[in-house]
Amino acid sequence: MFVLVNLKTYPCDPIEVAQAAADVADDSGVRVGVAPQAAHLEAVAETGVETWAQHVDPIDYGSNTGHTLAESVAEAGADGTLINHSEHRLKLADIDGSVQAAERAGLETVVCANNPEQIGAVTALGPDAVAVEPPELIGGDVSVATADPDIVTDAVEAAANVDEDVDVFCGAGISSGDDVDAAGDLGASGVLLASGVAKADDPRAVLEDLVEPLV
């Protein structure tokens, strides 16, 4: 089970969260990653935590002012990248281009989608993993694994029907070890979460609770 913490643009200390995640991963043996803002990638990577970008663009070297180049993300120390998060949606052709750009730079990929039908479509693009995140539950107090378990099991089935080698994660409302445990029971091999850690007074305590069922 992979626990990936997306810091979005929350006003948290990315180094504090990253160090907490690195310590919890070392102590528990659970895979934990952190996705900070692009400007913080290098500093976060220096903590030793598995570091992820929040986005890369479907571009190559050249005249692309304001875009995020996959190679630059990799050079900053990132191990992987999210693509098509519900707060940064892309057209299918651009998702494909971003996946190819990430692969070119040696980055692992997680492509987000809103529902099982979209999960099937993006799985066909060959990412390392896909993540189902119903937008209406993102940032809420109820996890997708509790509020709508069928969407997780249907997403797992949709991905498997296209490519059994693509992992399926789930996100939206994940905030506790019980949520992580429920996600695993539904067939997910990873979870995405954000506010539960990024807005916590004690990120390490929250992370320790999240991984407890996995130890």
Short mmCIF file of C-alpha atoms in Angstrom, two decimals:
data_model
loop_
_atom_site.label_atom_id
_atom_site.label_comp_id
_atom_site.label_asym_id
_atom_site.label_seq_id
_atom_site.Cartn_x
_atom_site.Cartn_y
_atom_site.Cartn_z
CA MET A 1 0.00 0.00 0.00
CA PHE A 2 1.34 3.40 -1.04
CA VAL A 3 0.39 6.52 0.94
CA LEU A 4 0.88 9.65 -1.18
CA VAL A 5 0.39 13.04 0.47
CA ASN A 6 -0.44 15.90 -1.90
CA LEU A 7 0.38 19.25 -0.27
CA LYS A 8 -1.46 21.22 -2.99
CA THR A 9 -0.94 24.92 -2.20
CA TYR A 10 -1.81 24.62 1.48
CA PRO A 11 0.09 26.99 3.80
CA CYS A 12 2.03 24.22 5.51
CA ASP A 13 5.75 23.70 6.03
CA PRO A 14 6.63 21.23 3.24
CA ILE A 15 9.94 20.31 4.88
CA GLU A 16 8.26 19.50 8.20
CA VAL A 17 5.72 17.27 6.46
CA ALA A 18 8.38 15.66 4.30
CA GLN A 19 10.63 14.89 7.27
CA ALA A 20 7.70 13.44 9.18
CA ALA A 21 6.79 11.29 6.18
CA ALA A 22 10.38 10.11 5.76
CA ASP A 23 10.62 9.18 9.45
CA VAL A 24 7.28 7.34 9.43
CA ALA A 25 8.22 5.46 6.27
CA ASP A 26 11.56 4.43 7.80
CA ASP A 27 10.02 3.39 11.11
CA SER A 28 7.07 1.47 9.63
CA GLY A 29 8.43 0.11 6.37
CA VAL A 30 5.37 1.54 4.61
CA ARG A 31 5.87 3.38 1.33
CA VAL A 32 5.03 7.06 1.91
CA GLY A 33 5.45 9.88 -0.61
CA VAL A 34 4.97 13.64 -0.58
CA ALA A 35 3.93 15.86 -3.50
CA PRO A 36 4.88 19.50 -2.77
CA GLN A 37 4.71 22.58 -4.94
CA ALA A 38 7.25 22.54 -7.79
CA ALA A 39 9.36 25.22 -6.09
CA HIS A 40 9.83 22.95 -3.07
CA LEU A 41 10.67 19.71 -4.88
CA GLU A 42 14.42 19.85 -4.36
CA ALA A 43 14.22 20.76 -0.68
CA VAL A 44 11.64 18.04 -0.03
CA ALA A 45 13.72 15.45 -1.91
CA GLU A 46 16.71 16.32 0.28
CA THR A 47 14.83 14.98 3.34
CA GLY A 48 15.03 11.52 1.79
CA VAL A 49 11.27 11.09 1.43
CA GLU A 50 9.89 9.70 -1.81
CA THR A 51 9.11 12.92 -3.68
CA TRP A 52 6.38 13.47 -6.27
CA ALA A 53 5.43 16.38 -8.49
CA GLN A 54 1.83 17.52 -8.59
CA HIS A 55 1.87 17.87 -12.39
CA VAL A 56 4.01 17.80 -15.51
CA ASP A 57 3.05 19.20 -18.89
CA PRO A 58 3.00 17.36 -22.23
CA ILE A 59 6.03 19.25 -23.52
CA ASP A 60 9.68 18.78 -24.44
CA TYR A 61 12.59 21.22 -24.14
CA GLY A 62 11.86 24.47 -25.95
CA SER A 63 9.64 27.55 -25.94
CA ASN A 64 7.19 26.65 -23.19
CA THR A 65 7.12 29.58 -20.76
CA GLY A 66 5.16 28.85 -17.59
CA HIS A 67 4.96 25.10 -18.17
CA THR A 68 6.43 22.30 -16.07
CA LEU A 69 9.01 20.18 -17.86
CA ALA A 70 9.25 16.56 -16.72
CA GLU A 71 13.04 16.55 -16.95
CA SER A 72 13.26 19.58 -14.64
CA VAL A 73 11.06 17.82 -12.11
CA ALA A 74 13.27 14.72 -12.25
CA GLU A 75 16.44 16.80 -11.91
CA ALA A 76 14.96 18.43 -8.80
CA GLY A 77 14.76 14.98 -7.20
CA ALA A 78 11.23 13.84 -7.93
CA ASP A 79 10.54 10.13 -8.25
CA GLY A 80 7.11 10.46 -9.84
CA THR A 81 4.27 12.78 -10.74
CA LEU A 82 0.54 13.10 -10.49
CA ILE A 83 -1.27 13.79 -13.75
CA ASN A 84 -4.84 15.04 -14.32
CA HIS A 85 -5.74 15.75 -10.71
CA SER A 86 -9.34 16.95 -10.47
CA GLU A 87 -7.99 20.43 -9.66
CA HIS A 88 -5.81 20.38 -12.79
CA ARG A 89 -7.80 18.54 -15.42
CA LEU A 90 -6.41 17.75 -18.87
CA LYS A 91 -7.81 16.55 -22.17
CA LEU A 92 -7.16 12.88 -22.88
CA ALA A 93 -4.56 13.68 -25.53
CA ASP A 94 -2.69 15.90 -23.07
CA ILE A 95 -2.84 13.20 -20.38
CA ASP A 96 -1.23 10.87 -22.88
CA GLY A 97 1.42 13.48 -23.65
CA SER A 98 2.14 14.06 -19.97
CA VAL A 99 2.46 10.33 -19.32
CA GLN A 100 4.92 10.04 -22.21
CA ALA A 101 6.87 13.08 -20.98
CA ALA A 102 7.09 11.61 -17.47
CA GLU A 103 8.25 8.26 -18.79
CA ARG A 104 10.86 10.01 -20.94
CA ALA A 105 12.22 11.63 -17.77
CA GLY A 106 12.15 8.40 -15.77
CA LEU A 107 9.25 9.47 -13.53
CA GLU A 108 6.63 7.12 -12.14
CA THR A 109 3.08 8.18 -13.01
CA VAL A 110 -0.29 8.25 -11.26
CA VAL A 111 -3.13 9.47 -13.45
CA CYS A 112 -6.22 10.67 -11.60
CA ALA A 113 -9.80 10.26 -12.80
CA ASN A 114 -13.27 10.99 -11.45
CA ASN A 115 -15.05 7.70 -12.02
CA PRO A 116 -14.56 4.08 -13.17
CA GLU A 117 -15.35 4.89 -16.81
CA GLN A 118 -12.57 7.49 -16.89
CA ILE A 119 -10.28 5.07 -15.03
CA GLY A 120 -10.65 2.62 -17.90
CA ALA A 121 -9.83 5.30 -20.45
CA VAL A 122 -6.68 6.56 -18.72
CA THR A 123 -5.48 3.05 -17.90
CA ALA A 124 -5.22 2.47 -21.64
CA LEU A 125 -2.54 5.19 -21.77
CA GLY A 126 -0.15 2.97 -19.83
CA PRO A 127 0.60 4.85 -16.59
CA ASP A 128 2.10 3.06 -13.61
CA ALA A 129 -1.06 3.66 -11.60
CA VAL A 130 -4.44 5.34 -11.76
CA ALA A 131 -6.36 6.96 -8.91
CA VAL A 132 -10.11 7.36 -8.62
CA GLU A 133 -11.11 10.55 -6.80
CA PRO A 134 -14.75 11.71 -6.86
CA PRO A 135 -14.47 15.54 -6.83
CA GLU A 136 -17.41 16.00 -4.49
CA LEU A 137 -15.56 14.15 -1.72
CA ILE A 138 -12.16 15.84 -2.09
CA GLY A 139 -11.27 17.84 1.01
CA GLY A 140 -14.18 16.41 2.96
CA ASP A 141 -14.42 14.42 6.17
CA VAL A 142 -15.87 11.25 4.63
CA SER A 143 -13.59 8.99 2.63
CA VAL A 144 -14.50 7.58 -0.76
CA ALA A 145 -13.97 4.07 0.65
CA THR A 146 -16.79 4.73 3.13
CA ALA A 147 -19.11 7.03 1.20
CA ASP A 148 -19.03 5.18 -2.12
CA PRO A 149 -17.17 1.85 -1.87
CA ASP A 150 -18.60 0.67 -5.19
CA ILE A 151 -16.71 3.38 -7.06
CA VAL A 152 -13.44 1.92 -5.76
CA THR A 153 -14.26 -1.70 -6.59
CA ASP A 154 -15.63 -0.65 -9.99
CA ALA A 155 -12.47 1.35 -10.68
CA VAL A 156 -10.29 -1.65 -9.78
CA GLU A 157 -12.34 -3.79 -12.17
CA ALA A 158 -12.27 -1.17 -14.93
CA ALA A 159 -8.50 -0.89 -14.78
CA ALA A 160 -8.00 -4.66 -14.65
CA ASN A 161 -10.17 -5.08 -17.75
CA VAL A 162 -7.73 -2.87 -19.65
CA ASP A 163 -4.33 -3.62 -18.09
CA GLU A 164 -3.86 -5.75 -14.98
CA ASP A 165 -0.36 -4.33 -14.48
CA VAL A 166 -1.66 -0.83 -13.70
CA ASP A 167 -2.18 -0.25 -9.98
CA VAL A 168 -5.33 1.43 -8.68
CA PHE A 169 -5.28 4.01 -5.91
CA CYS A 170 -8.18 5.91 -4.39
CA GLY A 171 -8.46 9.35 -2.88
CA ALA A 172 -10.91 11.94 -1.55
CA GLY A 173 -11.59 12.22 2.15
CA ILE A 174 -8.86 9.78 3.24
CA SER A 175 -7.76 10.87 6.72
CA SER A 176 -7.28 7.87 9.01
CA GLY A 177 -5.83 4.41 9.26
CA ASP A 178 -9.36 3.01 9.06
CA ASP A 179 -9.79 4.73 5.69
CA VAL A 180 -6.54 3.24 4.42
CA ASP A 181 -7.56 -0.20 5.67
CA ALA A 182 -10.96 0.09 3.97
CA ALA A 183 -9.35 1.15 0.70
CA GLY A 184 -7.12 -1.92 0.77
CA ASP A 185 -10.09 -4.18 1.44
CA LEU A 186 -11.77 -2.76 -1.67
CA GLY A 187 -8.78 -3.64 -3.84
CA ALA A 188 -6.85 -0.36 -3.91
CA SER A 189 -3.07 -0.60 -3.66
CA GLY A 190 -2.55 3.02 -2.66
CA VAL A 191 -4.26 6.13 -1.35
CA LEU A 192 -3.99 9.83 -2.12
CA LEU A 193 -4.68 12.38 0.57
CA ALA A 194 -4.00 16.03 1.21
CA SER A 195 -5.72 18.16 3.83
CA GLY A 196 -5.73 15.42 6.47
CA VAL A 197 -1.94 15.74 6.68
CA ALA A 198 -1.16 19.14 5.19
CA LYS A 199 -3.56 20.97 7.53
CA ALA A 200 -2.79 18.89 10.62
CA ASP A 201 -1.23 20.42 13.73
CA ASP A 202 0.90 17.27 14.05
CA PRO A 203 1.54 15.74 10.60
CA ARG A 204 3.66 12.94 12.02
CA ALA A 205 0.88 11.78 14.36
CA VAL A 206 -1.59 11.69 11.47
CA LEU A 207 0.85 9.76 9.28
CA GLU A 208 1.52 7.27 12.07
CA ASP A 209 -2.22 6.66 12.37
CA LEU A 210 -2.56 6.27 8.61
CA VAL A 211 0.09 3.55 8.37
CA GLU A 212 -0.76 1.72 11.61
CA PRO A 213 -3.04 -0.87 9.92
CA LEU A 214 -0.28 -1.61 7.40
CA VAL A 215 2.47 -2.39 9.90
#
